[in-house]
Coordinates of C-alpha atoms in Angstrom, one line a residue:
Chain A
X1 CA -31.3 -17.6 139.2
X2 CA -28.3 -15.5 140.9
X3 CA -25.5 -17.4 139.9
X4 CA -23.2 -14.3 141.0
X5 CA -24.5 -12.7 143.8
X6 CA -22.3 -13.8 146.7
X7 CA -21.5 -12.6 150.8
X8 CA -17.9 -10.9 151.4
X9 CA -17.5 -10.8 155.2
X10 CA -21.5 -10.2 155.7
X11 CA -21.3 -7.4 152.6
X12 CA -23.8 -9.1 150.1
X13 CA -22.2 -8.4 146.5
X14 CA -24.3 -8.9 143.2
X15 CA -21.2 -10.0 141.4
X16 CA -17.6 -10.8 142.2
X17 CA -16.2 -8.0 140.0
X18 CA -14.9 -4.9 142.3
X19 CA -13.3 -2.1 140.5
X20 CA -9.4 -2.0 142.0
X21 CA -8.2 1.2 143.4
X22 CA -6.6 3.7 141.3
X23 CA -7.9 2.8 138.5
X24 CA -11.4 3.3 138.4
X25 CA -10.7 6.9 140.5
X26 CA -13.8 7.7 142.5
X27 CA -16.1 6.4 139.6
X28 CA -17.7 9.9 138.7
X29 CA -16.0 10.1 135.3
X30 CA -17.5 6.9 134.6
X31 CA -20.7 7.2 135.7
X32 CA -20.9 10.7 133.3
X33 CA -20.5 8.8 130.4
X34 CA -22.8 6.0 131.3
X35 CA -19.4 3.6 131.8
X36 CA -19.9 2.8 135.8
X37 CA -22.3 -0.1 136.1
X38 CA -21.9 -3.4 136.5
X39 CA -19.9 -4.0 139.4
X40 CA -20.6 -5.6 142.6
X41 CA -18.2 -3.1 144.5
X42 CA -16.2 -0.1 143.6
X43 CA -12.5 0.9 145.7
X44 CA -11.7 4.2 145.5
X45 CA -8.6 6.0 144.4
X46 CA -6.6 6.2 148.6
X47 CA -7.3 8.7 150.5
X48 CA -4.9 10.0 152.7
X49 CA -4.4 13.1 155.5
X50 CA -3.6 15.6 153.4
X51 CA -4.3 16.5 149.8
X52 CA -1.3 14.9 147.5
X53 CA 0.0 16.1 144.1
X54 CA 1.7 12.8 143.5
X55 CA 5.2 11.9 141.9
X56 CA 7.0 13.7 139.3
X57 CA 8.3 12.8 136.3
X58 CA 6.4 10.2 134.0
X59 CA 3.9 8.2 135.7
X60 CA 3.4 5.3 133.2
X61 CA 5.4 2.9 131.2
X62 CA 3.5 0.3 129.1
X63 CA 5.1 -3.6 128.6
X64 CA 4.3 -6.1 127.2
X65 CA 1.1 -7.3 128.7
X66 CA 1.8 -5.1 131.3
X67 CA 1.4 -1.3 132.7
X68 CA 3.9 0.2 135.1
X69 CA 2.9 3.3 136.9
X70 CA 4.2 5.6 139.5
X71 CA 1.5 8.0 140.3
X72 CA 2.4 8.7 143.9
X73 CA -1.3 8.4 145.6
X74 CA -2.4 11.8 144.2
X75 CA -5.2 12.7 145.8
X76 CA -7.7 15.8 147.1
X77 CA -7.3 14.6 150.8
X78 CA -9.7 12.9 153.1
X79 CA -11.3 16.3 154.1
X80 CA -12.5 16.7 150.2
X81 CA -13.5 13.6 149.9
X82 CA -15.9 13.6 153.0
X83 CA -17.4 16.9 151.6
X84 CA -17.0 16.7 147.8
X85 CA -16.6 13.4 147.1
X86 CA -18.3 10.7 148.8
X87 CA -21.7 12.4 148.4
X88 CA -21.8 12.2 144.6
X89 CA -19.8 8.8 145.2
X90 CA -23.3 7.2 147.0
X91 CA -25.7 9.3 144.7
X92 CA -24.0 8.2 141.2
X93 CA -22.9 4.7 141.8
X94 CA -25.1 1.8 142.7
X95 CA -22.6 -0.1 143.5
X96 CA -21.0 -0.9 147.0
X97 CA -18.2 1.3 147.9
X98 CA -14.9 0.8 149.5
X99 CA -13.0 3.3 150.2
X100 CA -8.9 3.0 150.2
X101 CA -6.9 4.3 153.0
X102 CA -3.3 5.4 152.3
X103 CA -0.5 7.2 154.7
X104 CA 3.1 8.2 155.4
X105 CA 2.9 6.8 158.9
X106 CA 0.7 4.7 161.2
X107 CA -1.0 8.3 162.6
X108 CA -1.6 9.3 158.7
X109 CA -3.6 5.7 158.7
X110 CA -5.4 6.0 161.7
X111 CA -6.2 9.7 161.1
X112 CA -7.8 8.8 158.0
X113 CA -10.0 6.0 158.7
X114 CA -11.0 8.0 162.0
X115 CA -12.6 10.7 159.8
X116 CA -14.2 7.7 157.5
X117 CA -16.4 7.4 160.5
X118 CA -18.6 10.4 159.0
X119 CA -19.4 8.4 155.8
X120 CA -21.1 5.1 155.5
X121 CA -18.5 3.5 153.8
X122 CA -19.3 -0.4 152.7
X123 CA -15.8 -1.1 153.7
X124 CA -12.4 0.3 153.9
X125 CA -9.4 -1.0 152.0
X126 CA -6.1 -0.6 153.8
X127 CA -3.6 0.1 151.4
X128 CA 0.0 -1.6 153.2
X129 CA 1.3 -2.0 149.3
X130 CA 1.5 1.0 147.7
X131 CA 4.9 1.0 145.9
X132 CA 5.5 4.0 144.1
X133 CA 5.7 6.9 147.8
X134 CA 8.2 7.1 149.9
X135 CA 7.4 6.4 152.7
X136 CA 4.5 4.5 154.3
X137 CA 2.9 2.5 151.8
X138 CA 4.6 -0.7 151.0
X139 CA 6.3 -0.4 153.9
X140 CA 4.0 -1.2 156.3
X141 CA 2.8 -4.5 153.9
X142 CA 6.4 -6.0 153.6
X143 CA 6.9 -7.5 157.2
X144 CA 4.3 -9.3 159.1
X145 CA 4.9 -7.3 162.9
X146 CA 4.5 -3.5 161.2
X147 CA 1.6 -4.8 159.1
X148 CA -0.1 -6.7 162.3
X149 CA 0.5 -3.8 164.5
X150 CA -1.0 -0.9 161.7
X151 CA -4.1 -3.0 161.6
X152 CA -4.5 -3.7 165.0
X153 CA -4.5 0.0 165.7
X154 CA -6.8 0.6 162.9
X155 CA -9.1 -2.1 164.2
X156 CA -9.4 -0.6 167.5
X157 CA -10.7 2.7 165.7
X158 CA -13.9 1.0 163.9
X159 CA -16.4 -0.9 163.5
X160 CA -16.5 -0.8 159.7
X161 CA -15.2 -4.1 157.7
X162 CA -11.6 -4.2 156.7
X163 CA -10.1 -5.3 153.8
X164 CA -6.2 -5.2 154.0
X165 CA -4.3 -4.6 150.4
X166 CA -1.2 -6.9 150.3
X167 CA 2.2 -6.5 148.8
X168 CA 3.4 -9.2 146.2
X169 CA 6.7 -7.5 147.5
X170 CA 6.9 -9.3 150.5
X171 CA 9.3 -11.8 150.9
X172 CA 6.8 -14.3 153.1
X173 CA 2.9 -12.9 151.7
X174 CA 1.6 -15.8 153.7
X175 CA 3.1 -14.9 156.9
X176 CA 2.1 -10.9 156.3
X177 CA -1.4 -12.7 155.6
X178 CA -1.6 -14.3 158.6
X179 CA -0.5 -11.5 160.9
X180 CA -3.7 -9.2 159.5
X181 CA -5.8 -11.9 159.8
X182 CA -4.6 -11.9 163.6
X183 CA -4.8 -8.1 164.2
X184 CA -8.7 -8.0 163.3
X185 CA -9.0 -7.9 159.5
X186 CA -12.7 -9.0 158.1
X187 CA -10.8 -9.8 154.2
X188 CA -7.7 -9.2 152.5
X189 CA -7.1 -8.3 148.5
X190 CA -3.8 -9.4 147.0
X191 CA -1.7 -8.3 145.1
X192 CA -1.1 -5.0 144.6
X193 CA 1.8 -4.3 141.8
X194 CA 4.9 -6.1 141.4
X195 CA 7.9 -3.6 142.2
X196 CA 10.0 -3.2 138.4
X197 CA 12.4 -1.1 136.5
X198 CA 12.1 0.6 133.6
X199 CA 14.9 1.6 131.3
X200 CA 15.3 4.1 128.8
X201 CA 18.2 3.4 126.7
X202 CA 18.8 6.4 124.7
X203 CA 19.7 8.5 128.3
X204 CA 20.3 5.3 130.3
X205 CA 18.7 6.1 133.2
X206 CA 15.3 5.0 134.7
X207 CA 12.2 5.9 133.5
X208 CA 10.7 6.7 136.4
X209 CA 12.1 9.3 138.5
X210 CA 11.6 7.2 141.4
X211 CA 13.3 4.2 139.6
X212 CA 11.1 1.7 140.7
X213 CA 7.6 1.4 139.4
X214 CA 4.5 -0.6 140.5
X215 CA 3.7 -3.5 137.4
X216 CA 0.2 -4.5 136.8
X217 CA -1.9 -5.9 134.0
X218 CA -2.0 -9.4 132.5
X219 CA 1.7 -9.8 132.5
X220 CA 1.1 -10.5 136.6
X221 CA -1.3 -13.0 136.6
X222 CA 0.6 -16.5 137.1
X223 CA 2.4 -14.5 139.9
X224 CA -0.8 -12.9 141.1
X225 CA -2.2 -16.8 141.0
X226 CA -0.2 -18.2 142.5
X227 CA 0.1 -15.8 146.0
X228 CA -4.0 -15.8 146.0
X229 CA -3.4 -19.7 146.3
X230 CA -1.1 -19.5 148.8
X231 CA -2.4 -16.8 151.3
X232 CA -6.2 -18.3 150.6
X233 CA -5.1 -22.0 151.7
X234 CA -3.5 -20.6 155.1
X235 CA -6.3 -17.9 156.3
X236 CA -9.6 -18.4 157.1
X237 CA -11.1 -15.0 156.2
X238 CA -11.9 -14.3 152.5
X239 CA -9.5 -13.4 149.9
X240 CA -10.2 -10.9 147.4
X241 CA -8.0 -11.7 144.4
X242 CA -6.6 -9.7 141.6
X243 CA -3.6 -9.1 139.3
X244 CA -3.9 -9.1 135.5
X245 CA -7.6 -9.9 135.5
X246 CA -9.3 -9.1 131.7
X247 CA -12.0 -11.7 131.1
X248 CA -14.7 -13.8 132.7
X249 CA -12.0 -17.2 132.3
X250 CA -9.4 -14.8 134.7
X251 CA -11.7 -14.7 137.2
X252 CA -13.4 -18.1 137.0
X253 CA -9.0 -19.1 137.4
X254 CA -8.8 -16.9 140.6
X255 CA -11.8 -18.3 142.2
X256 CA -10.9 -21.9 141.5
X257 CA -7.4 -20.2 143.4
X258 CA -9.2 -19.7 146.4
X259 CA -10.9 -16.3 145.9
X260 CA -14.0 -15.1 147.0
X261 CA -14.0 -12.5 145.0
X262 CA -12.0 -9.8 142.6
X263 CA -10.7 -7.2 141.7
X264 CA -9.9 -5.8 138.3
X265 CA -7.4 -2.5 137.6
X266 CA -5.3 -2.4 134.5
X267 CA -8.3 -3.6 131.8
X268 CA -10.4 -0.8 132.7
X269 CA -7.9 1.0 130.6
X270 CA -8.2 -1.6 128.1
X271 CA -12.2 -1.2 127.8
X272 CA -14.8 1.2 129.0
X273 CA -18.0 -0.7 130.5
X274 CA -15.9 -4.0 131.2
X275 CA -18.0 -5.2 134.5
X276 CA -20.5 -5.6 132.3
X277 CA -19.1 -7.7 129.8
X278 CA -17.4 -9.7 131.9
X279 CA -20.7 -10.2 134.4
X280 CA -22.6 -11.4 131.6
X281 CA -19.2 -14.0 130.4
X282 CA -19.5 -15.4 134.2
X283 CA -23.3 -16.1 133.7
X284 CA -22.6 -18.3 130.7
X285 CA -20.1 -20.1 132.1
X286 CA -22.1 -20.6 134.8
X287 CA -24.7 -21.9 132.5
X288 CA -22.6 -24.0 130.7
X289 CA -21.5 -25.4 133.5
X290 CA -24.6 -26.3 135.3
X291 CA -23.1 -24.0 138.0
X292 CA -26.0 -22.6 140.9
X293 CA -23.6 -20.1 142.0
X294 CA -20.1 -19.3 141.2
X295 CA -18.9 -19.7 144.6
X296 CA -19.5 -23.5 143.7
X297 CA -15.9 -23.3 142.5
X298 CA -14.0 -21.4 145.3
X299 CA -10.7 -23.2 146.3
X300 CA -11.4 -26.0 143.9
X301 CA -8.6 -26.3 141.9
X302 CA -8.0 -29.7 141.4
X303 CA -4.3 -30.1 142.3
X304 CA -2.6 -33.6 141.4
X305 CA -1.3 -35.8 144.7
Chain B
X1 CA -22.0 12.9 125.0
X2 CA -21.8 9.4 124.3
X3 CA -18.7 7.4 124.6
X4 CA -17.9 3.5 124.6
X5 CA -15.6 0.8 123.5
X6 CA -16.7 -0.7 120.3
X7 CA -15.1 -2.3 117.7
X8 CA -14.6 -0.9 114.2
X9 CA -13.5 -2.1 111.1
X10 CA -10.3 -0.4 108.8
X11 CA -11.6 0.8 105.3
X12 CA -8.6 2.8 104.2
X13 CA -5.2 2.4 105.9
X14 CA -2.6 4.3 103.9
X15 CA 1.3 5.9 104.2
X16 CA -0.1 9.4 103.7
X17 CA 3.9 11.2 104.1
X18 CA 7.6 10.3 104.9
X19 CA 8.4 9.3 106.9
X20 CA 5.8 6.8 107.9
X21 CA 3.1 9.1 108.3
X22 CA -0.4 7.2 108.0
X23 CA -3.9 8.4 107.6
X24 CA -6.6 6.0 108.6
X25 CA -10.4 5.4 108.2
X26 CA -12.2 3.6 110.6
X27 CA -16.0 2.7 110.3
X28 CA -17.5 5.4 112.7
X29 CA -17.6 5.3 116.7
X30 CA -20.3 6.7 118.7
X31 CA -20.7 9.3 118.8
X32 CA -20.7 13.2 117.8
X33 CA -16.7 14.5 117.7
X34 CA -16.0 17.8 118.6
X35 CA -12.2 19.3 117.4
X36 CA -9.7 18.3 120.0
X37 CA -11.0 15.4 120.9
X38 CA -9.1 12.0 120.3
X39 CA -10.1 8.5 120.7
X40 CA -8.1 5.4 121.9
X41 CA -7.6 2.9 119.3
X42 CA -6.9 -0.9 120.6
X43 CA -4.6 -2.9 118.6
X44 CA -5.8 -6.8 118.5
X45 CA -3.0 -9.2 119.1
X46 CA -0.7 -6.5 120.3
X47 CA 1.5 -6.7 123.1
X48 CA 0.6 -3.3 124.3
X49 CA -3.0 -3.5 125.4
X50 CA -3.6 0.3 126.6
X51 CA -5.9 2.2 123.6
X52 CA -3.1 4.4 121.3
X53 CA -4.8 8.2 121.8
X54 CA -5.1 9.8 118.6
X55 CA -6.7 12.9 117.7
X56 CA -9.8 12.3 115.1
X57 CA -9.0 14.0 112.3
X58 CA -12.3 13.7 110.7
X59 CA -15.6 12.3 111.4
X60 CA -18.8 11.8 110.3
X61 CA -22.0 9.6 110.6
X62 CA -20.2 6.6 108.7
X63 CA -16.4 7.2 108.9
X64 CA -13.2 8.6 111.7
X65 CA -10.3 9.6 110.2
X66 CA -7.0 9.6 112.1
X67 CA -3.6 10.3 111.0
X68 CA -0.6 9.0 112.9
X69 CA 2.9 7.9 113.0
X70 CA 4.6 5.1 113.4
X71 CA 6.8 5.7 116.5
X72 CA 6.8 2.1 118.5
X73 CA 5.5 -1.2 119.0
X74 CA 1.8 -0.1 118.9
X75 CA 1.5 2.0 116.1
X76 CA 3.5 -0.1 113.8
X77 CA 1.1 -3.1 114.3
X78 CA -1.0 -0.3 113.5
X79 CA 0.5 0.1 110.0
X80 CA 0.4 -3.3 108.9
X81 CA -3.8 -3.8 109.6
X82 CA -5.1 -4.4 105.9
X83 CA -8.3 -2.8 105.0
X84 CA -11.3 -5.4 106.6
X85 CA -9.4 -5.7 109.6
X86 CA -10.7 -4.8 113.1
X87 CA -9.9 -3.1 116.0
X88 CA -11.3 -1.2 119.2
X89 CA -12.2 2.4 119.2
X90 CA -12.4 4.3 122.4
X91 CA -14.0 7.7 123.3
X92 CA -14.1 9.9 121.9
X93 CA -12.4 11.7 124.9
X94 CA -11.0 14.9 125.9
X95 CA -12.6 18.6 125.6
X96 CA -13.2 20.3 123.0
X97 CA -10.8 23.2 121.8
X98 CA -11.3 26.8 123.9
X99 CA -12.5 28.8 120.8
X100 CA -11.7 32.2 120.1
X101 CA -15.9 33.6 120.2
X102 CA -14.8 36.3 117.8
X103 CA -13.4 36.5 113.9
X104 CA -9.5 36.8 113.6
X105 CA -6.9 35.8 112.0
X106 CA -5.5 32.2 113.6
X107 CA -2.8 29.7 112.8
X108 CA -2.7 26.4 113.3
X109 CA 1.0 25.0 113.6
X110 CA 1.8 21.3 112.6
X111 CA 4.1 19.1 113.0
X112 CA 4.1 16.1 111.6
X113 CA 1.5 13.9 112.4
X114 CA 0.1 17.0 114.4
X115 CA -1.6 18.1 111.5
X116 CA -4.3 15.1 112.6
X117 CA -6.0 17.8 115.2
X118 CA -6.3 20.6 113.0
X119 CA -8.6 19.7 109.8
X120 CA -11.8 19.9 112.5
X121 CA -10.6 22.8 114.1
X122 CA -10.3 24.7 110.4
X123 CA -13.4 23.5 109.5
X124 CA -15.0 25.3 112.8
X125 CA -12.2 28.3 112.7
X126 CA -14.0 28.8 109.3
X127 CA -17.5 28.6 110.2
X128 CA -16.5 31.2 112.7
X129 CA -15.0 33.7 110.3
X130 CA -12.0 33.9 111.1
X131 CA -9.3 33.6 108.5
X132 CA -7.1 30.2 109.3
X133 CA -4.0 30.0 108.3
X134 CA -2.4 26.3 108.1
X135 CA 1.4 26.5 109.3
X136 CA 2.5 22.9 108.0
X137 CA 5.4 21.4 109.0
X138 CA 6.8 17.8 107.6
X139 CA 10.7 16.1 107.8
X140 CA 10.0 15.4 104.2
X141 CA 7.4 16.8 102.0
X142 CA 3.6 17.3 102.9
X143 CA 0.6 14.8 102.2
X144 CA -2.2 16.5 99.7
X145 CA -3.6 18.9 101.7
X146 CA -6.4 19.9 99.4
X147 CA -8.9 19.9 101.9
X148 CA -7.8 22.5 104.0
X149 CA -7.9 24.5 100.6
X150 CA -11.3 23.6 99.9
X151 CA -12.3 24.9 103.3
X152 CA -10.9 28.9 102.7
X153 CA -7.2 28.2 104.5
X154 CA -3.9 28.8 103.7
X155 CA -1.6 26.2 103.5
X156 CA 2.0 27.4 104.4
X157 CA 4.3 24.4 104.1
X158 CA 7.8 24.1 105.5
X159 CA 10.2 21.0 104.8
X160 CA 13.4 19.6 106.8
X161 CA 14.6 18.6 104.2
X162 CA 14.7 21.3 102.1
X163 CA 13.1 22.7 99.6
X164 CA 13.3 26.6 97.4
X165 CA 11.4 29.0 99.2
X166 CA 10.2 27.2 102.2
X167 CA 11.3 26.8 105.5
X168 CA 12.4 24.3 107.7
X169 CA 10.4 24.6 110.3
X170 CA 6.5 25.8 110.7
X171 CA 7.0 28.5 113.6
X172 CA 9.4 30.5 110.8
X173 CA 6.4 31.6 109.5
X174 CA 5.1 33.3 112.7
X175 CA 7.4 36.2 112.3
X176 CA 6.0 37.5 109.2
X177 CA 2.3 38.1 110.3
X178 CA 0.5 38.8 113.1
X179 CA -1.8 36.6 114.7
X180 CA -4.8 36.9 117.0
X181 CA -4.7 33.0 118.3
X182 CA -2.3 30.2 117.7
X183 CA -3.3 26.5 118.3
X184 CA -0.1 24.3 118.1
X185 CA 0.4 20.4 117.9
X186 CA 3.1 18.5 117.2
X187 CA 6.9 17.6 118.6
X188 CA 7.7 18.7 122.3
X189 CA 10.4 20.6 120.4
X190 CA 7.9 22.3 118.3
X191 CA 5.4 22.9 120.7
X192 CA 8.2 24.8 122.9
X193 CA 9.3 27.0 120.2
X194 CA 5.5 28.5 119.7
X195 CA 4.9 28.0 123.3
X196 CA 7.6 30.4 124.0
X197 CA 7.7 32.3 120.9
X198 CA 8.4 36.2 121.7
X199 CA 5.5 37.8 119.6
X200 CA 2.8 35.6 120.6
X201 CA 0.2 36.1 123.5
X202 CA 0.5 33.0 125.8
X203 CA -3.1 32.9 127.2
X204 CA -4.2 32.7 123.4
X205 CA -1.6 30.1 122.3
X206 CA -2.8 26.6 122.7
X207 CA -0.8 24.4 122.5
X208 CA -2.7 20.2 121.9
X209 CA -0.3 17.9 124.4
X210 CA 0.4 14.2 123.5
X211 CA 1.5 12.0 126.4
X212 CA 1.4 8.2 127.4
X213 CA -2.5 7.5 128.5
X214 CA -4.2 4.8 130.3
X215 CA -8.1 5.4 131.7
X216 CA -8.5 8.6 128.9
X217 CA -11.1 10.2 131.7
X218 CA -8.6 12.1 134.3
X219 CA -9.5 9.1 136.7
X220 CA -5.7 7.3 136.8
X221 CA -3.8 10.6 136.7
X222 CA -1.4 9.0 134.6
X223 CA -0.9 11.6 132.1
X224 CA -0.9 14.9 134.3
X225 CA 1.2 17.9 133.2
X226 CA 2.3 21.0 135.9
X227 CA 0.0 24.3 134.9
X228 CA -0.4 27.3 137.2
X229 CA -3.4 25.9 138.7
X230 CA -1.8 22.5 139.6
X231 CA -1.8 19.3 138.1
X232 CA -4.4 18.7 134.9
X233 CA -5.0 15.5 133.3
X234 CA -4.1 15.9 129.2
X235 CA -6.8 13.1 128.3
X236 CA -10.0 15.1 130.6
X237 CA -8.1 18.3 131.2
X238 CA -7.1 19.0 127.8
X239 CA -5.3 18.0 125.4
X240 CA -5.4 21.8 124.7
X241 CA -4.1 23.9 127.3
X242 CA -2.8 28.3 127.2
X243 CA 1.0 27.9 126.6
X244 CA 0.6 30.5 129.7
X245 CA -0.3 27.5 131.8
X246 CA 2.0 25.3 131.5
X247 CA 5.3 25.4 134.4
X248 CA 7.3 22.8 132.9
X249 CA 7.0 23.0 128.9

């Protein structure tokens, strides 16, 4: 019985479990050491334009519970990862692949996911919520009109599905939400990292040379919950959830939130070969349960009144 | 290569120097363990989730030794794990040392708990024939290190704190011979003084980099450092890298 296999926007998935972007990177270091299996998709690390050598300074910052990180996007460029990349990407992995779109501008976006066209790409993720550049980024993910109008532009490029990456940063998620959903995207995955600060006492100044730092990890979750909740009550197109994720009881809680499916970052770090694990936890439960399929459960958080 | 999660059981969990220096012995991962390579170790319970990286220090089909320092959070829940106790062992990751492919003289300089990279790497300097000197640098005094003995090196200690006819730091000894290769690990301090020491060839100093970690495979790019040839991950990259390389030490 497939109690996990499930549709995301007419992609069929064998599991809910998507590696999130940036932390998986293109999953060729995994799949080396035998460490890659087991998911149902894989995001890439974003693309952008032009190659990037990402921020300076430290880059992470553990909390309690949590990870902070300010990479900066570092990446080879979109013109590498047409010719270097994605060919190894579809001949190593098994599972489907996403690829994450980044850029300094709308043109950076739309210049990127114009030159996707020349790989077979499962889906692109639009990454509006990157926190730790510039510019571009988060900004385009913070108000409802910028994000609308990015994706209707990138919507008028292709044909492939298109998952839009959403800010927790936002001061109205739903309303940035609904504007995507509007401008043509097939799904949206929230959230990306919280925006924190860091402190080092000793020098008392910021850890991070761009002071602020994307948070992830387990310390997110009730916030991460709580959004996926809101934004998958007011859209009609499925919501990919994520934010803290470690174990197969995380994702059963985002899926009773309203998710279709997930996607997990931080607790890669935590533990090589995770999908796995955790695949095989959701069978159980879904034995246990007398569950068919785990989509039984979507949106069905029993909420008092 | 093989390399997993898995979890492993303390046998021996002991304050090894001053000040609070430990050594540790873990039932063994999976794997074979080349010298410069580390493995992520998982603290159950702890606030701080991310595996600590630490250099194995010795392995073997039924036991990894690492030796480590209590320097935060993580590593001090580290300390107080009674032998039975489990955790989870990562890796092993990173590359293996650049040997030299010829005899000659080498030293290895240690600070602190910098010493855990080197008793590998002696074993293999050894085996190579080349004679290994052990430049062994502690704030207090040094652990028993008997074993680099046993192996045909010479242990040359220096103290802090003081002590007749030592110095205080490791890197005074590099004046007084001449060597062919230098592998360093220790203190930034420390590694900046060999890095940049006059007498020493910088594409055959290597100097073994410690830095805050998270995917251990060059995926996250958390830990990259500035070389001449661009960024380089510590964890896939390294953690050994030609002094020469590196813009920013």
């Amino acid at each position: 019985m497939d109690c996990l296999g499930l549709d995301l926007c007419g992609l069929p998935l064998a599991n809910p479990l998507i590696a999130a972007s940036g932390c998986f990177g293109f999953g060729l270091e995994q799949a080396a050491i035998g460490q890659a299996g087991g998911w149902g998709g894989i995001v890439s690390k974003a693309v952008t334009a032009e190659p990037r050598t990402g921020n300076r300074g430290r880059r992470l910052w553990e909390t309690p519970s949590g990870l902070m990180n300010s990479i900066g996007l570092e990446n080879p460029g979109v013109e590498r990862f047409i010719a270097e990349i994605w060919p190894r990407m579809r001949q190593e992995l098994s599972s489907r692949l996403i690829v994450n779109v980044s850029g300094s501008g709308e043109d950076e976006y739309c210049r990127v996911v114009d030159r996707l066209a020349a790989v077979d790409a499962d889906m692109i993720e639009v990454n509006i919520s990157c926190p730790n550049v510039r510019a571009g980024g988060m900004a385009f993910g913070l108000d409802p009109d910028t994000a609308g109008g990015l994706v209707s532009r990138l919507r008028g490029l292709t044909g492939q599905r298109l998952m839009v990456k959403l800010s927790p940063n936002a001061a109205d998620i739903v309303a940035v939400a609904l504007a995507c959903q509007q401008a043509g995207a097939d799904c949206l995955s929230l959230v990306n990292t919280f925006q924190g600060l860091a402190i080092d006492v000793a020098s008392r100044r910021p850890v991070f040379d761009n002071l602020f730092a994307g948070l992830s990890g387990p310390a997110i979750k009730p916030l991460a919950l709580r959004a996926v909740y809101l934004v998958s009550r007011a859209v009609a197109v499925p919501v990919v959830g994520m934010g803290g994720i470690q174990s197969a009881g995380d994702v059963v809680e985002f899926i009773l939130a309203g998710a279709t499916a997930v996607q997990i970052g931080t607790a890669n770090f935590y533990r090589l070969g995770l999908a796995g694990q955790i695949a095989a936890g959701l069978e159980a439960f879904c034995r246990e349960q007398g569950l068919g399929n785990l989509q039984e459960l979507r949106g069905g958080l029993a909420v008092a009144g | 290569m093989g390399c997993e999660s898995r979890v492993v059981e303390i046998v021996d969990n002991r304050r090894w120097f001053e000040p609070a220096g430990y050594r540790l012995t873990v039932t063994a991962g999976r794997g074979e363990v080349a010298a410069g390579q580390f493995a992520g170790l998982t603290i159950p319970g702890a606030p701080s989730r991310l595996g600590r990286p630490l250099a194995v220090y010795e392995a073997d089909d039924q036991h990894w030794q690492f030796v480590y320092q209590v320097c935060g959070a993580g590593t001090g829940a580290l300390a107080a794990m009674p032998p039975g106790s489990r955790l989870e062992c990562h890796g092993p990751f990173g590359r293996e040392l650049p040997w030299p492919g010829r005899p000659g003289r080498v030293a290895l300089v240690a600070g602190g708990a910098g010493i855990g990279a080197f008793l590998l790497a002696a074993r293999h300097l050894r085996r190579q024939g080349c004679a290994v000197d052990l430049l062994a640098g502690f704030a207090e005094l040094p652990p028993d290190l008997d074993e680099f003995v046993r192996l045909g090196v010479e242990v040359r200690p220096a103290s802090e704190a003081g002590r007749p006819g030592w110095p205080v730091y490791p890197t005074d000894y590099l004046d007084d011979r001449t060597y062919d290769w230098v592998y360093a690990c220790g203190p930034r301090p420390l590694l900046r003084a060999v890095g940049h020491h006059p007498r020493l060839d910088k594409q055959r100093t290597y100097l073994l980099l410690d830095e805050n970690m998270a995917c251990c495979l060059g995926t996250c790019r958390g830990c990259v450092v500035d070389t001449v040839h661009g960024k380089r991950a510590v964890c896939a990259d390294g953690p050994a890298f030609p002094a020469g390389w590196l813009t920013s030490l």
